[in-house]
């Protein structure tokens, strides 16, 4: 579904991504793990058109989308849930979800998708008239994911969905990610909680200082001593 080859991205003089190559198959969850500042968020931003690569290609469903404008990439079927949630604080939950469908004109289907998001996140339905800035961190994460789903993506990019959430809520968010996958949406997941990410993912890539240093099935990486020591707290 997504193929990335020889991707090089710079922030000024800083070489943030170095010859990154990876693949995402349709219907899978692919997770990127690595330390803070390794380049994981940079990769998602480059896929979604927020950053322009210096070299390399991004092929989505056989089409080259390298360096395209962000709104065109959303139209193609890729939605990005950024790190830190970024909900529109002064708008209601409902208005935030409407913003997710901003590029769409199919009113009947938009209505159906509202219902799907509310079925997936019942808490959002309860809070639908509430200002988003007054929601808890977990509710804001649900809203950010729901808003991205309103664009009907075939590929969903999730950046640190569990960041700053209580352990119980982390489990809820991960359960919801697997439910989104079950509806047929392919997911690329960047996550500090490597253990949880590897539990739900099909494939995994380890990024260190802008390079892919390891890749394999999520099971293989969970079993690897190197990964256990570096990312899973040694157990």
PDB file of N, CA and C in Angstrom, residues 137-212:
ATOM      1  N   UNK A 137      -7.330  14.377  28.638  1.00  0.00           N
ATOM      2  CA  UNK A 137      -6.319  13.989  27.639  1.00  0.00           C
ATOM      3  C   UNK A 137      -6.763  12.782  26.821  1.00  0.00           C
ATOM      4  N   UNK A 138      -7.338  11.793  27.498  1.00  0.00           N
ATOM      5  CA  UNK A 138      -7.793  10.588  26.801  1.00  0.00           C
ATOM      6  C   UNK A 138      -8.920  10.895  25.830  1.00  0.00           C
ATOM      7  N   UNK A 139      -9.842  11.758  26.261  1.00  0.00           N
ATOM      8  CA  UNK A 139     -10.960  12.135  25.388  1.00  0.00           C
ATOM      9  C   UNK A 139     -10.462  12.932  24.178  1.00  0.00           C
ATOM     10  N   UNK A 140      -9.476  13.796  24.415  1.00  0.00           N
ATOM     11  CA  UNK A 140      -8.906  14.563  23.291  1.00  0.00           C
ATOM     12  C   UNK A 140      -8.216  13.636  22.290  1.00  0.00           C
ATOM     13  N   UNK A 141      -7.577  12.569  22.810  1.00  0.00           N
ATOM     14  CA  UNK A 141      -6.931  11.606  21.897  1.00  0.00           C
ATOM     15  C   UNK A 141      -7.994  10.889  21.064  1.00  0.00           C
ATOM     16  N   UNK A 142      -9.099  10.511  21.708  1.00  0.00           N
ATOM     17  CA  UNK A 142     -10.200   9.865  20.977  1.00  0.00           C
ATOM     18  C   UNK A 142     -10.739  10.814  19.906  1.00  0.00           C
ATOM     19  N   UNK A 143     -10.844  12.088  20.267  1.00  0.00           N
ATOM     20  CA  UNK A 143     -11.367  13.078  19.318  1.00  0.00           C
ATOM     21  C   UNK A 143     -10.411  13.267  18.136  1.00  0.00           C
ATOM     22  N   UNK A 144      -9.111  13.325  18.423  1.00  0.00           N
ATOM     23  CA  UNK A 144      -8.123  13.489  17.343  1.00  0.00           C
ATOM     24  C   UNK A 144      -8.190  12.303  16.373  1.00  0.00           C
ATOM     25  N   UNK A 145      -8.369  11.098  16.929  1.00  0.00           N
ATOM     26  CA  UNK A 145      -8.480   9.911  16.078  1.00  0.00           C
ATOM     27  C   UNK A 145      -9.802   9.918  15.306  1.00  0.00           C
ATOM     28  N   UNK A 146     -10.875  10.283  15.998  1.00  0.00           N
ATOM     29  CA  UNK A 146     -12.186  10.352  15.349  1.00  0.00           C
ATOM     30  C   UNK A 146     -12.202  11.375  14.227  1.00  0.00           C
ATOM     31  N   UNK A 147     -11.571  12.507  14.478  1.00  0.00           N
ATOM     32  CA  UNK A 147     -11.513  13.571  13.460  1.00  0.00           C
ATOM     33  C   UNK A 147     -10.768  13.081  12.209  1.00  0.00           C
ATOM     34  N   UNK A 148      -9.667  12.349  12.419  1.00  0.00           N
ATOM     35  CA  UNK A 148      -8.906  11.808  11.278  1.00  0.00           C
ATOM     36  C   UNK A 148      -9.743  10.791  10.507  1.00  0.00           C
ATOM     37  N   UNK A 149     -10.534   9.998  11.220  1.00  0.00           N
ATOM     38  CA  UNK A 149     -11.364   8.978  10.559  1.00  0.00           C
ATOM     39  C   UNK A 149     -12.476   9.603   9.728  1.00  0.00           C
ATOM     40  N   UNK A 150     -12.871  10.836  10.059  1.00  0.00           N
ATOM     41  CA  UNK A 150     -13.940  11.513   9.304  1.00  0.00           C
ATOM     42  C   UNK A 150     -13.520  11.817   7.854  1.00  0.00           C
ATOM     43  N   UNK A 151     -12.217  11.733   7.587  1.00  0.00           N
ATOM     44  CA  UNK A 151     -11.744  11.933   6.204  1.00  0.00           C
ATOM     45  C   UNK A 151     -11.797  10.618   5.412  1.00  0.00           C
ATOM     46  N   UNK A 152     -12.287   9.551   6.047  1.00  0.00           N
ATOM     47  CA  UNK A 152     -12.343   8.204   5.441  1.00  0.00           C
ATOM     48  C   UNK A 152     -10.984   7.754   4.915  1.00  0.00           C
ATOM     49  N   UNK A 153      -9.959   7.749   5.781  1.00  0.00           N
ATOM     50  CA  UNK A 153      -8.631   7.364   5.279  1.00  0.00           C
ATOM     51  C   UNK A 153      -8.535   5.866   5.017  1.00  0.00           C
ATOM     52  N   UNK A 154      -7.696   5.509   4.050  1.00  0.00           N
ATOM     53  CA  UNK A 154      -7.352   4.095   3.884  1.00  0.00           C
ATOM     54  C   UNK A 154      -6.066   3.797   4.664  1.00  0.00           C
ATOM     55  N   UNK A 155      -5.288   4.874   4.922  1.00  0.00           N
ATOM     56  CA  UNK A 155      -4.084   4.744   5.747  1.00  0.00           C
ATOM     57  C   UNK A 155      -4.140   5.814   6.826  1.00  0.00           C
ATOM     58  N   UNK A 156      -4.032   5.378   8.083  1.00  0.00           N
ATOM     59  CA  UNK A 156      -4.085   6.294   9.225  1.00  0.00           C
ATOM     60  C   UNK A 156      -2.706   6.350   9.872  1.00  0.00           C
ATOM     61  N   UNK A 157      -2.142   7.562   9.981  1.00  0.00           N
ATOM     62  CA  UNK A 157      -0.843   7.765  10.636  1.00  0.00           C
ATOM     63  C   UNK A 157      -1.107   8.228  12.069  1.00  0.00           C
ATOM     64  N   UNK A 158      -0.650   7.465  13.039  1.00  0.00           N
ATOM     65  CA  UNK A 158      -0.898   7.807  14.449  1.00  0.00           C
ATOM     66  C   UNK A 158       0.429   8.112  15.133  1.00  0.00           C
ATOM     67  N   UNK A 159       0.579   9.324  15.647  1.00  0.00           N
ATOM     68  CA  UNK A 159       1.836   9.739  16.279  1.00  0.00           C
ATOM     69  C   UNK A 159       1.667   9.834  17.796  1.00  0.00           C
ATOM     70  N   UNK A 160       2.257   8.879  18.503  1.00  0.00           N
ATOM     71  CA  UNK A 160       2.261   8.843  19.978  1.00  0.00           C
ATOM     72  C   UNK A 160       0.855   8.947  20.586  1.00  0.00           C
ATOM     73  N   UNK A 161      -0.072   8.049  20.217  1.00  0.00           N
ATOM     74  CA  UNK A 161      -1.431   8.169  20.757  1.00  0.00           C
ATOM     75  C   UNK A 161      -1.541   7.977  22.266  1.00  0.00           C
ATOM     76  N   UNK A 162      -0.567   7.276  22.882  1.00  0.00           N
ATOM     77  CA  UNK A 162      -0.708   7.016  24.321  1.00  0.00           C
ATOM     78  C   UNK A 162       0.031   8.032  25.198  1.00  0.00           C
ATOM     79  N   UNK A 163       0.687   9.005  24.555  1.00  0.00           N
ATOM     80  CA  UNK A 163       1.529   9.939  25.307  1.00  0.00           C
ATOM     81  C   UNK A 163       0.746  10.683  26.397  1.00  0.00           C
ATOM     82  N   UNK A 164       1.253  10.614  27.612  1.00  0.00           N
ATOM     83  CA  UNK A 164       0.672  11.379  28.718  1.00  0.00           C
ATOM     84  C   UNK A 164      -0.628  10.823  29.268  1.00  0.00           C
ATOM     85  N   UNK A 165      -1.010   9.607  28.857  1.00  0.00           N
ATOM     86  CA  UNK A 165      -2.276   9.044  29.339  1.00  0.00           C
ATOM     87  C   UNK A 165      -2.040   8.042  30.467  1.00  0.00           C
ATOM     88  N   UNK A 166      -3.039   7.919  31.351  1.00  0.00           N
ATOM     89  CA  UNK A 166      -2.977   6.935  32.437  1.00  0.00           C
ATOM     90  C   UNK A 166      -2.991   5.520  31.844  1.00  0.00           C
ATOM     91  N   UNK A 167      -2.330   4.551  32.526  1.00  0.00           N
ATOM     92  CA  UNK A 167      -2.204   3.197  31.987  1.00  0.00           C
ATOM     93  C   UNK A 167      -3.532   2.569  31.527  1.00  0.00           C
ATOM     94  N   UNK A 168      -4.588   2.803  32.281  1.00  0.00           N
ATOM     95  CA  UNK A 168      -5.890   2.230  31.925  1.00  0.00           C
ATOM     96  C   UNK A 168      -6.398   2.797  30.593  1.00  0.00           C
ATOM     97  N   UNK A 169      -6.187   4.101  30.426  1.00  0.00           N
ATOM     98  CA  UNK A 169      -6.610   4.749  29.176  1.00  0.00           C
ATOM     99  C   UNK A 169      -5.763   4.301  27.992  1.00  0.00           C
ATOM    100  N   UNK A 170      -4.488   4.026  28.261  1.00  0.00           N
ATOM    101  CA  UNK A 170      -3.598   3.540  27.195  1.00  0.00           C
ATOM    102  C   UNK A 170      -4.174   2.248  26.625  1.00  0.00           C
ATOM    103  N   UNK A 171      -4.622   1.352  27.533  1.00  0.00           N
ATOM    104  CA  UNK A 171      -5.221   0.078  27.078  1.00  0.00           C
ATOM    105  C   UNK A 171      -6.448   0.342  26.220  1.00  0.00           C
ATOM    106  N   UNK A 172      -7.260   1.303  26.632  1.00  0.00           N
ATOM    107  CA  UNK A 172      -8.473   1.643  25.870  1.00  0.00           C
ATOM    108  C   UNK A 172      -8.104   2.138  24.474  1.00  0.00           C
ATOM    109  N   UNK A 173      -7.128   3.049  24.407  1.00  0.00           N
ATOM    110  CA  UNK A 173      -6.719   3.611  23.109  1.00  0.00           C
ATOM    111  C   UNK A 173      -6.191   2.500  22.190  1.00  0.00           C
ATOM    112  N   UNK A 174      -5.387   1.591  22.748  1.00  0.00           N
ATOM    113  CA  UNK A 174      -4.849   0.504  21.926  1.00  0.00           C
ATOM    114  C   UNK A 174      -5.948  -0.450  21.459  1.00  0.00           C
ATOM    115  N   UNK A 175      -6.934  -0.667  22.316  1.00  0.00           N
ATOM    116  CA  UNK A 175      -8.067  -1.514  21.902  1.00  0.00           C
ATOM    117  C   UNK A 175      -8.791  -0.854  20.722  1.00  0.00           C
ATOM    118  N   UNK A 176      -8.931   0.469  20.802  1.00  0.00           N
ATOM    119  CA  UNK A 176      -9.610   1.198  19.726  1.00  0.00           C
ATOM    120  C   UNK A 176      -8.803   1.168  18.427  1.00  0.00           C
ATOM    121  N   UNK A 177      -7.483   1.198  18.540  1.00  0.00           N
ATOM    122  CA  UNK A 177      -6.637   1.114  17.339  1.00  0.00           C
ATOM    123  C   UNK A 177      -6.877  -0.225  16.639  1.00  0.00           C
ATOM    124  N   UNK A 178      -6.968  -1.313  17.418  1.00  0.00           N
ATOM    125  CA  UNK A 178      -7.214  -2.626  16.790  1.00  0.00           C
ATOM    126  C   UNK A 178      -8.622  -2.667  16.193  1.00  0.00           C
ATOM    127  N   UNK A 179      -9.567  -1.976  16.806  1.00  0.00           N
ATOM    128  CA  UNK A 179     -10.934  -1.916  16.249  1.00  0.00           C
ATOM    129  C   UNK A 179     -10.940  -1.139  14.925  1.00  0.00           C
ATOM    130  N   UNK A 180     -10.147  -0.070  14.850  1.00  0.00           N
ATOM    131  CA  UNK A 180     -10.057   0.706  13.598  1.00  0.00           C
ATOM    132  C   UNK A 180      -9.446  -0.187  12.504  1.00  0.00           C
ATOM    133  N   UNK A 181      -8.433  -0.947  12.872  1.00  0.00           N
ATOM    134  CA  UNK A 181      -7.814  -1.875  11.904  1.00  0.00           C
ATOM    135  C   UNK A 181      -8.861  -2.893  11.421  1.00  0.00           C
ATOM    136  N   UNK A 182      -9.706  -3.359  12.335  1.00  0.00           N
ATOM    137  CA  UNK A 182     -10.722  -4.374  11.989  1.00  0.00           C
ATOM    138  C   UNK A 182     -11.739  -3.846  10.972  1.00  0.00           C
ATOM    139  N   UNK A 183     -11.874  -2.508  10.879  1.00  0.00           N
ATOM    140  CA  UNK A 183     -12.804  -1.939   9.883  1.00  0.00           C
ATOM    141  C   UNK A 183     -12.152  -1.855   8.496  1.00  0.00           C
ATOM    142  N   UNK A 184     -10.873  -2.259   8.409  1.00  0.00           N
ATOM    143  CA  UNK A 184     -10.205  -2.273   7.104  1.00  0.00           C
ATOM    144  C   UNK A 184      -9.222  -1.135   6.893  1.00  0.00           C
ATOM    145  N   UNK A 185      -9.033  -0.287   7.910  1.00  0.00           N
ATOM    146  CA  UNK A 185      -8.080   0.824   7.783  1.00  0.00           C
ATOM    147  C   UNK A 185      -6.669   0.338   8.114  1.00  0.00           C
ATOM    148  N   UNK A 186      -5.728   0.655   7.250  1.00  0.00           N
ATOM    149  CA  UNK A 186      -4.320   0.326   7.485  1.00  0.00           C
ATOM    150  C   UNK A 186      -3.736   1.399   8.407  1.00  0.00           C
ATOM    151  N   UNK A 187      -2.842   1.001   9.314  1.00  0.00           N
ATOM    152  CA  UNK A 187      -2.355   1.945  10.332  1.00  0.00           C
ATOM    153  C   UNK A 187      -0.829   1.933  10.414  1.00  0.00           C
ATOM    154  N   UNK A 188      -0.269   3.140  10.470  1.00  0.00           N
ATOM    155  CA  UNK A 188       1.159   3.295  10.750  1.00  0.00           C
ATOM    156  C   UNK A 188       1.253   3.998  12.093  1.00  0.00           C
ATOM    157  N   UNK A 189       1.894   3.337  13.038  1.00  0.00           N
ATOM    158  CA  UNK A 189       1.845   3.762  14.439  1.00  0.00           C
ATOM    159  C   UNK A 189       3.237   4.109  14.959  1.00  0.00           C
ATOM    160  N   UNK A 190       3.387   5.336  15.433  1.00  0.00           N
ATOM    161  CA  UNK A 190       4.610   5.754  16.129  1.00  0.00           C
ATOM    162  C   UNK A 190       4.274   5.764  17.613  1.00  0.00           C
ATOM    163  N   UNK A 191       5.073   5.071  18.421  1.00  0.00           N
ATOM    164  CA  UNK A 191       4.662   4.894  19.811  1.00  0.00           C
ATOM    165  C   UNK A 191       5.857   4.687  20.731  1.00  0.00           C
ATOM    166  N   UNK A 192       5.893   5.464  21.835  1.00  0.00           N
ATOM    167  CA  UNK A 192       6.948   5.301  22.843  1.00  0.00           C
ATOM    168  C   UNK A 192       6.773   4.001  23.614  1.00  0.00           C
ATOM    169  N   UNK A 193       5.506   3.601  23.808  1.00  0.00           N
ATOM    170  CA  UNK A 193       5.224   2.370  24.534  1.00  0.00           C
ATOM    171  C   UNK A 193       5.441   1.181  23.588  1.00  0.00           C
ATOM    172  N   UNK A 194       6.718   0.821  23.427  1.00  0.00           N
ATOM    173  CA  UNK A 194       7.093  -0.179  22.419  1.00  0.00           C
ATOM    174  C   UNK A 194       6.432  -1.524  22.690  1.00  0.00           C
ATOM    175  N   UNK A 195       6.305  -1.877  23.974  1.00  0.00           N
ATOM    176  CA  UNK A 195       5.717  -3.169  24.318  1.00  0.00           C
ATOM    177  C   UNK A 195       4.290  -3.289  23.811  1.00  0.00           C
ATOM    178  N   UNK A 196       3.484  -2.255  24.082  1.00  0.00           N
ATOM    179  CA  UNK A 196       2.088  -2.259  23.639  1.00  0.00           C
ATOM    180  C   UNK A 196       2.011  -2.229  22.113  1.00  0.00           C
ATOM    181  N   UNK A 197       2.868  -1.410  21.514  1.00  0.00           N
ATOM    182  CA  UNK A 197       2.848  -1.274  20.046  1.00  0.00           C
ATOM    183  C   UNK A 197       3.157  -2.613  19.388  1.00  0.00           C
ATOM    184  N   UNK A 198       4.159  -3.323  19.902  1.00  0.00           N
ATOM    185  CA  UNK A 198       4.543  -4.606  19.301  1.00  0.00           C
ATOM    186  C   UNK A 198       3.495  -5.689  19.552  1.00  0.00           C
ATOM    187  N   UNK A 199       2.667  -5.492  20.586  1.00  0.00           N
ATOM    188  CA  UNK A 199       1.605  -6.464  20.872  1.00  0.00           C
ATOM    189  C   UNK A 199       0.516  -6.420  19.805  1.00  0.00           C
ATOM    190  N   UNK A 200       0.223  -5.214  19.280  1.00  0.00           N
ATOM    191  CA  UNK A 200      -0.891  -5.114  18.319  1.00  0.00           C
ATOM    192  C   UNK A 200      -0.435  -5.017  16.859  1.00  0.00           C
ATOM    193  N   UNK A 201       0.880  -4.801  16.634  1.00  0.00           N
ATOM    194  CA  UNK A 201       1.356  -4.576  15.256  1.00  0.00           C
ATOM    195  C   UNK A 201       1.601  -5.894  14.523  1.00  0.00           C
ATOM    196  N   UNK A 202       1.607  -5.809  13.189  1.00  0.00           N
ATOM    197  CA  UNK A 202       2.009  -6.946  12.351  1.00  0.00           C
ATOM    198  C   UNK A 202       3.504  -6.873  12.050  1.00  0.00           C
ATOM    199  N   UNK A 203       3.945  -5.659  11.630  1.00  0.00           N
ATOM    200  CA  UNK A 203       5.348  -5.442  11.279  1.00  0.00           C
ATOM    201  C   UNK A 203       5.891  -4.293  12.115  1.00  0.00           C
ATOM    202  N   UNK A 204       7.211  -4.282  12.279  1.00  0.00           N
ATOM    203  CA  UNK A 204       7.824  -3.202  13.058  1.00  0.00           C
ATOM    204  C   UNK A 204       9.161  -2.793  12.452  1.00  0.00           C
ATOM    205  N   UNK A 205       9.448  -1.512  12.601  1.00  0.00           N
ATOM    206  CA  UNK A 205      10.734  -0.941  12.168  1.00  0.00           C
ATOM    207  C   UNK A 205      11.315  -0.184  13.353  1.00  0.00           C
ATOM    208  N   UNK A 206      12.607  -0.361  13.571  1.00  0.00           N
ATOM    209  CA  UNK A 206      13.296   0.385  14.632  1.00  0.00           C
ATOM    210  C   UNK A 206      14.118   1.484  13.965  1.00  0.00           C
ATOM    211  N   UNK A 207      13.897   2.726  14.416  1.00  0.00           N
ATOM    212  CA  UNK A 207      14.625   3.870  13.858  1.00  0.00           C
ATOM    213  C   UNK A 207      15.562   4.440  14.915  1.00  0.00           C
ATOM    214  N   UNK A 208      16.817   4.596  14.537  1.00  0.00           N
ATOM    215  CA  UNK A 208      17.814   5.215  15.436  1.00  0.00           C
ATOM    216  C   UNK A 208      18.526   6.304  14.654  1.00  0.00           C
ATOM    217  N   UNK A 209      18.578   7.482  15.216  1.00  0.00           N
ATOM    218  CA  UNK A 209      19.215   8.660  14.602  1.00  0.00           C
ATOM    219  C   UNK A 209      18.950   8.748  13.091  1.00  0.00           C
ATOM    220  N   UNK A 210      17.673   8.615  12.740  1.00  0.00           N
ATOM    221  CA  UNK A 210      17.254   8.834  11.357  1.00  0.00           C
ATOM    222  C   UNK A 210      17.405   7.667  10.404  1.00  0.00           C
ATOM    223  N   UNK A 211      17.915   6.531  10.927  1.00  0.00           N
ATOM    224  CA  UNK A 211      18.074   5.353  10.061  1.00  0.00           C
ATOM    225  C   UNK A 211      17.217   4.190  10.547  1.00  0.00           C
ATOM    226  N   UNK A 212      16.750   3.375   9.609  1.00  0.00           N
ATOM    227  CA  UNK A 212      16.102   2.112   9.994  1.00  0.00           C
ATOM    228  C   UNK A 212      17.222   1.126  10.303  1.00  0.00           C
TER     229      UNK A 212
END
